[in-house]
């Protein structure tokens, strides 16, 4: 991603979202919940996540998508960098299912559209690893 593209994307995010994203990228914060992101920033956000070698997860109308960053050196065999958990299996993951149980997708496949709220905003979790991402989601979603 070119620097100009990154600057353009960062201009679409709230300064607090930028700080949280950079804190995760630098290792100062294990995870971040990016809420109320405008739909127009979504494609650039995903490109930025991949260029920063971070992981993110977001909700779709049929389940959860997990995107792993650019480097998959530590990934188990069969992990493709793009995973999906159907909505009917999500509670299993919240109760302790592991990322190895996810459906691995072709990373070249188009990503599913995120589920936006009534005001056309998107929410995503961001972390350095898939395990940290799942732990944060478990903590947040089992206590809401």
Short mmCIF file of N, CA and C in Angstrom, two decimals:
data_model
loop_
_atom_site.label_atom_id
_atom_site.label_comp_id
_atom_site.label_asym_id
_atom_site.label_seq_id
_atom_site.Cartn_x
_atom_site.Cartn_y
_atom_site.Cartn_z
N UNK A 1 0.85 -1.17 0.00
CA UNK A 1 0.00 0.00 0.00
C UNK A 1 0.90 1.23 0.00
N UNK A 2 0.57 2.18 -0.84
CA UNK A 2 1.36 3.40 -0.93
C UNK A 2 1.08 4.31 0.26
N UNK A 3 2.07 5.14 0.61
CA UNK A 3 1.92 6.05 1.75
C UNK A 3 0.72 6.97 1.57
N UNK A 4 0.47 7.44 0.35
CA UNK A 4 -0.66 8.34 0.10
C UNK A 4 -1.99 7.62 0.39
N UNK A 5 -2.06 6.34 0.01
CA UNK A 5 -3.27 5.56 0.30
C UNK A 5 -3.48 5.42 1.80
N UNK A 6 -2.39 5.14 2.52
CA UNK A 6 -2.49 5.00 3.97
C UNK A 6 -2.93 6.30 4.62
N UNK A 7 -2.38 7.43 4.14
CA UNK A 7 -2.78 8.73 4.67
C UNK A 7 -4.26 8.98 4.42
N UNK A 8 -4.73 8.61 3.24
CA UNK A 8 -6.14 8.80 2.90
C UNK A 8 -7.03 7.98 3.82
N UNK A 9 -6.64 6.73 4.08
CA UNK A 9 -7.42 5.89 4.97
C UNK A 9 -7.41 6.45 6.38
N UNK A 10 -6.24 6.82 6.86
CA UNK A 10 -6.16 7.34 8.22
C UNK A 10 -7.03 8.58 8.39
N UNK A 11 -7.20 9.34 7.31
CA UNK A 11 -8.08 10.51 7.36
C UNK A 11 -9.54 10.13 7.53
N UNK A 12 -9.91 8.91 7.19
CA UNK A 12 -11.30 8.44 7.33
C UNK A 12 -11.58 7.88 8.72
N UNK A 13 -10.54 7.59 9.47
CA UNK A 13 -10.71 7.02 10.81
C UNK A 13 -10.69 8.12 11.86
N UNK A 14 -11.32 7.86 12.97
CA UNK A 14 -11.30 8.77 14.11
C UNK A 14 -9.90 8.71 14.72
N UNK A 15 -9.37 9.83 15.23
CA UNK A 15 -8.03 9.80 15.84
C UNK A 15 -7.87 8.73 16.91
N UNK A 16 -8.91 8.47 17.69
CA UNK A 16 -8.83 7.43 18.72
C UNK A 16 -8.64 6.05 18.07
N UNK A 17 -9.34 5.81 16.95
CA UNK A 17 -9.19 4.53 16.24
C UNK A 17 -7.77 4.38 15.72
N UNK A 18 -7.20 5.45 15.23
CA UNK A 18 -5.82 5.41 14.73
C UNK A 18 -4.86 5.08 15.86
N UNK A 19 -5.05 5.71 17.01
CA UNK A 19 -4.18 5.45 18.16
C UNK A 19 -4.28 3.99 18.60
N UNK A 20 -5.50 3.45 18.66
CA UNK A 20 -5.66 2.05 19.07
C UNK A 20 -5.00 1.11 18.07
N UNK A 21 -5.17 1.39 16.80
CA UNK A 21 -4.59 0.56 15.75
C UNK A 21 -3.06 0.58 15.84
N UNK A 22 -2.49 1.76 16.01
CA UNK A 22 -1.03 1.87 16.12
C UNK A 22 -0.52 1.22 17.41
N UNK A 23 -1.28 1.31 18.49
CA UNK A 23 -0.87 0.69 19.75
C UNK A 23 -0.80 -0.83 19.61
N UNK A 24 -1.75 -1.41 18.89
CA UNK A 24 -1.72 -2.86 18.65
C UNK A 24 -0.54 -3.19 17.75
N UNK A 25 -0.35 -2.44 16.70
CA UNK A 25 0.73 -2.69 15.75
C UNK A 25 2.10 -2.63 16.43
N UNK A 26 2.29 -1.66 17.34
CA UNK A 26 3.58 -1.52 18.02
C UNK A 26 3.73 -2.49 19.20
N UNK A 27 2.67 -3.18 19.57
CA UNK A 27 2.75 -4.12 20.68
C UNK A 27 2.45 -3.50 22.03
N UNK A 28 2.01 -2.24 22.08
CA UNK A 28 1.68 -1.59 23.34
C UNK A 28 0.32 -2.02 23.88
N UNK A 29 -0.51 -2.56 23.02
CA UNK A 29 -1.87 -2.97 23.38
C UNK A 29 -2.12 -4.30 22.68
N UNK A 30 -2.63 -5.32 23.37
CA UNK A 30 -2.79 -6.62 22.72
C UNK A 30 -3.91 -6.65 21.67
N UNK A 31 -4.99 -5.92 21.95
CA UNK A 31 -6.14 -5.94 21.04
C UNK A 31 -6.81 -4.58 21.03
N UNK A 32 -7.65 -4.38 20.03
CA UNK A 32 -8.46 -3.16 19.98
C UNK A 32 -9.81 -3.50 19.37
N UNK A 33 -10.83 -2.81 19.82
CA UNK A 33 -12.15 -2.94 19.24
C UNK A 33 -12.42 -1.63 18.51
N UNK A 34 -12.43 -1.69 17.22
CA UNK A 34 -12.64 -0.50 16.39
C UNK A 34 -14.13 -0.43 16.10
N UNK A 35 -14.80 0.52 16.72
CA UNK A 35 -16.25 0.63 16.53
C UNK A 35 -16.58 1.90 15.76
N UNK A 36 -17.73 1.90 15.18
CA UNK A 36 -18.25 3.06 14.45
C UNK A 36 -17.32 3.50 13.32
N UNK A 37 -16.78 2.53 12.58
CA UNK A 37 -15.97 2.85 11.40
C UNK A 37 -16.91 3.05 10.21
N UNK A 38 -16.67 4.11 9.47
CA UNK A 38 -17.52 4.39 8.31
C UNK A 38 -17.31 3.35 7.22
N UNK A 39 -18.38 2.99 6.54
CA UNK A 39 -18.30 2.00 5.46
C UNK A 39 -17.31 2.43 4.39
N UNK A 40 -17.23 3.72 4.09
CA UNK A 40 -16.33 4.17 3.03
C UNK A 40 -14.86 3.88 3.35
N UNK A 41 -14.54 3.66 4.61
CA UNK A 41 -13.16 3.37 5.01
C UNK A 41 -12.86 1.88 5.03
N UNK A 42 -13.86 1.02 4.81
CA UNK A 42 -13.71 -0.41 5.05
C UNK A 42 -12.64 -1.07 4.19
N UNK A 43 -12.68 -0.92 2.88
CA UNK A 43 -11.71 -1.59 2.02
C UNK A 43 -10.29 -1.15 2.34
N UNK A 44 -10.11 0.13 2.56
CA UNK A 44 -8.79 0.64 2.92
C UNK A 44 -8.33 0.13 4.27
N UNK A 45 -9.28 0.01 5.20
CA UNK A 45 -8.97 -0.51 6.53
C UNK A 45 -8.41 -1.93 6.42
N UNK A 46 -9.07 -2.77 5.64
CA UNK A 46 -8.60 -4.15 5.47
C UNK A 46 -7.22 -4.18 4.82
N UNK A 47 -6.99 -3.33 3.83
CA UNK A 47 -5.67 -3.27 3.19
C UNK A 47 -4.61 -2.82 4.19
N UNK A 48 -4.95 -1.86 5.03
CA UNK A 48 -4.02 -1.37 6.04
C UNK A 48 -3.72 -2.47 7.06
N UNK A 49 -4.74 -3.20 7.50
CA UNK A 49 -4.54 -4.30 8.45
C UNK A 49 -3.55 -5.30 7.88
N UNK A 50 -3.73 -5.66 6.63
CA UNK A 50 -2.83 -6.63 6.00
C UNK A 50 -1.42 -6.07 5.86
N UNK A 51 -1.30 -4.79 5.48
CA UNK A 51 0.04 -4.21 5.31
C UNK A 51 0.76 -4.07 6.64
N UNK A 52 0.01 -3.93 7.74
CA UNK A 52 0.60 -3.83 9.07
C UNK A 52 0.82 -5.22 9.69
N UNK A 53 0.44 -6.27 8.97
CA UNK A 53 0.56 -7.65 9.42
C UNK A 53 -0.21 -7.89 10.72
N UNK A 54 -1.41 -7.32 10.80
CA UNK A 54 -2.30 -7.53 11.94
C UNK A 54 -3.40 -8.50 11.55
N UNK A 55 -4.19 -8.88 12.52
CA UNK A 55 -5.36 -9.73 12.29
C UNK A 55 -6.60 -8.93 12.65
N UNK A 56 -7.68 -9.23 11.98
CA UNK A 56 -8.94 -8.59 12.37
C UNK A 56 -10.09 -9.56 12.18
N UNK A 57 -11.18 -9.25 12.83
CA UNK A 57 -12.39 -10.04 12.69
C UNK A 57 -13.58 -9.10 12.64
N UNK A 58 -14.56 -9.49 11.85
CA UNK A 58 -15.77 -8.70 11.75
C UNK A 58 -16.96 -9.61 11.50
N UNK A 59 -18.12 -9.09 11.82
CA UNK A 59 -19.36 -9.86 11.68
C UNK A 59 -19.97 -9.62 10.30
N UNK A 60 -20.49 -10.70 9.72
CA UNK A 60 -21.22 -10.62 8.46
C UNK A 60 -22.65 -11.09 8.74
N UNK A 61 -23.54 -10.98 7.79
CA UNK A 61 -24.90 -11.48 8.03
C UNK A 61 -24.98 -12.99 8.30
N UNK A 62 -23.94 -13.76 7.92
CA UNK A 62 -24.00 -15.22 8.09
C UNK A 62 -22.95 -15.79 9.04
N UNK A 63 -22.10 -14.96 9.63
CA UNK A 63 -21.08 -15.47 10.52
C UNK A 63 -19.98 -14.45 10.77
N UNK A 64 -18.81 -14.95 11.14
CA UNK A 64 -17.66 -14.10 11.45
C UNK A 64 -16.53 -14.41 10.48
N UNK A 65 -15.89 -13.37 9.99
CA UNK A 65 -14.72 -13.51 9.12
C UNK A 65 -13.49 -13.11 9.93
N UNK A 66 -12.43 -13.87 9.78
CA UNK A 66 -11.14 -13.57 10.40
C UNK A 66 -10.13 -13.39 9.29
N UNK A 67 -9.41 -12.28 9.33
CA UNK A 67 -8.39 -11.98 8.33
C UNK A 67 -7.06 -11.95 9.05
N UNK A 68 -6.13 -12.78 8.58
CA UNK A 68 -4.80 -12.79 9.17
C UNK A 68 -3.90 -11.95 8.31
N UNK A 69 -2.97 -11.26 8.94
CA UNK A 69 -2.08 -10.33 8.24
C UNK A 69 -1.24 -10.97 7.16
N UNK A 70 -0.31 -10.19 6.66
CA UNK A 70 0.48 -10.57 5.49
C UNK A 70 1.37 -11.79 5.73
N UNK A 71 1.91 -11.94 6.94
CA UNK A 71 2.84 -13.03 7.20
C UNK A 71 2.14 -14.20 7.85
N UNK A 72 2.30 -15.36 7.29
CA UNK A 72 1.68 -16.55 7.85
C UNK A 72 2.75 -17.56 8.29
N UNK A 73 3.94 -17.07 8.59
CA UNK A 73 5.06 -17.97 8.91
C UNK A 73 4.76 -18.86 10.11
N UNK A 74 4.03 -18.33 11.10
CA UNK A 74 3.77 -19.11 12.31
C UNK A 74 2.43 -19.84 12.26
N UNK A 75 1.74 -19.74 11.15
CA UNK A 75 0.41 -20.35 11.04
C UNK A 75 0.52 -21.86 10.88
N UNK A 76 -0.41 -22.60 11.49
CA UNK A 76 -0.43 -24.05 11.30
C UNK A 76 -0.70 -24.40 9.84
N UNK A 77 -0.31 -25.59 9.45
CA UNK A 77 -0.54 -26.03 8.07
C UNK A 77 -2.03 -26.00 7.77
N UNK A 78 -2.37 -25.52 6.60
CA UNK A 78 -3.77 -25.42 6.20
C UNK A 78 -4.39 -24.07 6.45
N UNK A 79 -3.73 -23.23 7.25
CA UNK A 79 -4.26 -21.89 7.52
C UNK A 79 -3.96 -21.02 6.31
N UNK A 80 -4.97 -20.33 5.83
CA UNK A 80 -4.82 -19.57 4.60
C UNK A 80 -4.77 -18.07 4.80
N UNK A 81 -5.03 -17.58 5.98
CA UNK A 81 -5.06 -16.15 6.21
C UNK A 81 -6.45 -15.58 6.14
N UNK A 82 -7.41 -16.40 5.74
CA UNK A 82 -8.81 -15.97 5.69
C UNK A 82 -9.66 -17.11 6.22
N UNK A 83 -10.38 -16.85 7.30
CA UNK A 83 -11.16 -17.90 7.95
C UNK A 83 -12.58 -17.42 8.19
N UNK A 84 -13.50 -18.36 8.32
CA UNK A 84 -14.90 -18.04 8.52
C UNK A 84 -15.51 -18.97 9.56
N UNK A 85 -16.30 -18.41 10.44
CA UNK A 85 -17.07 -19.20 11.40
C UNK A 85 -18.54 -18.90 11.15
N UNK A 86 -19.32 -19.91 10.71
CA UNK A 86 -20.75 -19.67 10.50
C UNK A 86 -21.43 -19.27 11.81
N UNK A 87 -22.45 -18.47 11.72
CA UNK A 87 -23.16 -17.98 12.91
C UNK A 87 -23.57 -19.11 13.85
N UNK A 88 -24.02 -20.25 13.29
CA UNK A 88 -24.48 -21.35 14.15
C UNK A 88 -23.35 -22.02 14.92
N UNK A 89 -22.09 -21.78 14.54
CA UNK A 89 -20.95 -22.36 15.27
C UNK A 89 -20.25 -21.35 16.17
N UNK A 90 -20.69 -20.09 16.12
CA UNK A 90 -19.98 -19.05 16.86
C UNK A 90 -20.01 -19.29 18.37
N UNK A 91 -21.11 -19.75 18.92
CA UNK A 91 -21.17 -20.02 20.36
C UNK A 91 -20.18 -21.10 20.77
N UNK A 92 -19.90 -22.06 19.89
CA UNK A 92 -18.88 -23.08 20.18
C UNK A 92 -17.51 -22.42 20.35
N UNK A 93 -17.21 -21.45 19.51
CA UNK A 93 -15.92 -20.74 19.61
C UNK A 93 -15.89 -19.94 20.91
N UNK A 94 -16.97 -19.27 21.24
CA UNK A 94 -17.01 -18.50 22.49
C UNK A 94 -16.82 -19.38 23.71
N UNK A 95 -17.25 -20.64 23.62
CA UNK A 95 -17.10 -21.58 24.75
C UNK A 95 -15.77 -22.30 24.74
N UNK A 96 -14.88 -21.98 23.82
CA UNK A 96 -13.56 -22.59 23.87
C UNK A 96 -13.07 -23.22 22.59
N UNK A 97 -13.84 -23.17 21.53
CA UNK A 97 -13.37 -23.69 20.24
C UNK A 97 -12.08 -22.98 19.83
N UNK A 98 -11.27 -23.64 19.08
CA UNK A 98 -9.97 -23.06 18.71
C UNK A 98 -9.96 -22.66 17.25
N UNK A 99 -9.08 -21.71 16.88
CA UNK A 99 -9.00 -21.27 15.49
C UNK A 99 -8.78 -22.39 14.49
N UNK A 100 -8.18 -23.50 14.92
CA UNK A 100 -7.97 -24.62 14.00
C UNK A 100 -9.30 -25.19 13.51
N UNK A 101 -10.37 -24.95 14.28
CA UNK A 101 -11.69 -25.46 13.91
C UNK A 101 -12.40 -24.57 12.89
N UNK A 102 -11.81 -23.45 12.56
CA UNK A 102 -12.44 -22.52 11.63
C UNK A 102 -12.41 -23.09 10.21
N UNK A 103 -13.32 -22.62 9.38
CA UNK A 103 -13.30 -22.97 7.96
C UNK A 103 -12.28 -22.08 7.27
N UNK A 104 -11.28 -22.68 6.66
CA UNK A 104 -10.24 -21.90 5.98
C UNK A 104 -10.66 -21.67 4.54
N UNK A 105 -10.57 -20.43 4.13
CA UNK A 105 -11.03 -20.02 2.81
C UNK A 105 -9.85 -19.65 1.92
N UNK A 106 -10.08 -19.63 0.65
CA UNK A 106 -9.08 -19.18 -0.31
C UNK A 106 -8.84 -17.69 -0.07
N UNK A 107 -7.60 -17.28 0.26
CA UNK A 107 -7.35 -15.87 0.57
C UNK A 107 -7.58 -14.95 -0.62
N UNK A 108 -7.67 -15.52 -1.83
CA UNK A 108 -7.93 -14.68 -3.00
C UNK A 108 -9.43 -14.47 -3.20
N UNK A 109 -10.24 -15.18 -2.43
CA UNK A 109 -11.69 -15.04 -2.57
C UNK A 109 -12.13 -13.67 -2.06
N UNK A 110 -13.19 -13.14 -2.64
CA UNK A 110 -13.67 -11.84 -2.14
C UNK A 110 -14.16 -11.98 -0.70
N UNK A 111 -13.87 -10.98 0.10
CA UNK A 111 -14.31 -11.00 1.49
C UNK A 111 -15.80 -10.71 1.57
N UNK A 112 -16.45 -11.33 2.53
CA UNK A 112 -17.88 -11.09 2.74
C UNK A 112 -18.09 -9.65 3.20
N UNK A 113 -19.22 -9.11 2.83
CA UNK A 113 -19.55 -7.75 3.25
C UNK A 113 -19.77 -7.73 4.76
N UNK A 114 -19.24 -6.72 5.44
CA UNK A 114 -19.45 -6.63 6.88
C UNK A 114 -20.89 -6.26 7.19
N UNK A 115 -21.31 -6.62 8.38
CA UNK A 115 -22.65 -6.23 8.85
C UNK A 115 -22.52 -4.83 9.44
N UNK A 116 -23.25 -3.89 8.89
CA UNK A 116 -23.24 -2.52 9.39
C UNK A 116 -24.46 -2.31 10.29
N UNK A 117 -24.33 -1.37 11.22
CA UNK A 117 -25.48 -1.07 12.07
C UNK A 117 -26.42 -0.12 11.35
N UNK A 118 -27.43 0.35 12.02
CA UNK A 118 -28.45 1.20 11.39
C UNK A 118 -27.88 2.48 10.80
N UNK A 119 -26.76 2.94 11.32
CA UNK A 119 -26.17 4.19 10.86
C UNK A 119 -25.03 3.96 9.87
N UNK A 120 -24.93 2.76 9.31
CA UNK A 120 -23.91 2.39 8.32
C UNK A 120 -22.49 2.44 8.89
N UNK A 121 -22.34 2.04 10.13
CA UNK A 121 -21.02 1.94 10.73
C UNK A 121 -20.68 0.46 10.94
N UNK A 122 -19.39 0.17 10.92
CA UNK A 122 -18.89 -1.20 11.05
C UNK A 122 -18.06 -1.30 12.32
N UNK A 123 -18.03 -2.49 12.91
CA UNK A 123 -17.20 -2.75 14.07
C UNK A 123 -16.26 -3.91 13.75
N UNK A 124 -15.02 -3.80 14.21
CA UNK A 124 -14.05 -4.87 13.97
C UNK A 124 -13.12 -4.99 15.18
N UNK A 125 -12.69 -6.20 15.43
CA UNK A 125 -11.66 -6.45 16.43
C UNK A 125 -10.32 -6.52 15.70
N UNK A 126 -9.26 -6.02 16.34
CA UNK A 126 -7.92 -6.05 15.76
C UNK A 126 -6.95 -6.59 16.81
N UNK A 127 -6.00 -7.42 16.38
CA UNK A 127 -4.98 -7.96 17.28
C UNK A 127 -3.76 -8.36 16.46
N UNK A 128 -2.69 -8.70 17.16
CA UNK A 128 -1.48 -9.15 16.46
C UNK A 128 -1.57 -10.62 16.08
N UNK A 129 -2.35 -11.40 16.85
CA UNK A 129 -2.48 -12.82 16.55
C UNK A 129 -3.95 -13.22 16.57
N UNK A 130 -4.26 -14.32 15.90
CA UNK A 130 -5.63 -14.84 15.91
C UNK A 130 -6.04 -15.25 17.32
N UNK A 131 -5.13 -15.86 18.08
CA UNK A 131 -5.46 -16.27 19.45
C UNK A 131 -5.85 -15.08 20.32
N UNK A 132 -5.08 -13.98 20.23
CA UNK A 132 -5.42 -12.77 20.99
C UNK A 132 -6.77 -12.21 20.55
N UNK A 133 -7.01 -12.29 19.27
CA UNK A 133 -8.27 -11.80 18.71
C UNK A 133 -9.46 -12.58 19.29
N UNK A 134 -9.35 -13.90 19.27
CA UNK A 134 -10.43 -14.74 19.79
C UNK A 134 -10.61 -14.52 21.29
N UNK A 135 -9.51 -14.40 22.03
CA UNK A 135 -9.61 -14.15 23.48
C UNK A 135 -10.35 -12.84 23.76
N UNK A 136 -10.04 -11.80 23.01
CA UNK A 136 -10.71 -10.50 23.20
C UNK A 136 -12.19 -10.60 22.87
N UNK A 137 -12.51 -11.31 21.82
CA UNK A 137 -13.91 -11.46 21.44
C UNK A 137 -14.67 -12.26 22.49
N UNK A 138 -14.04 -13.29 23.03
CA UNK A 138 -14.69 -14.07 24.08
C UNK A 138 -14.97 -13.19 25.30
N UNK A 139 -13.96 -12.41 25.69
CA UNK A 139 -14.12 -11.56 26.87
C UNK A 139 -15.24 -10.54 26.66
N UNK A 140 -15.28 -9.94 25.52
CA UNK A 140 -16.29 -8.90 25.27
C UNK A 140 -17.68 -9.49 25.07
N UNK A 141 -17.77 -10.53 24.29
CA UNK A 141 -19.09 -11.04 23.90
C UNK A 141 -19.74 -11.95 24.94
N UNK A 142 -18.96 -12.48 25.86
CA UNK A 142 -19.58 -13.29 26.91
C UNK A 142 -19.94 -12.45 28.12
N UNK A 143 -19.53 -11.17 28.13
CA UNK A 143 -19.84 -10.29 29.26
C UNK A 143 -20.78 -9.17 28.87
N UNK A 144 -21.23 -9.11 27.63
CA UNK A 144 -22.17 -8.05 27.21
C UNK A 144 -23.57 -8.37 27.65
#
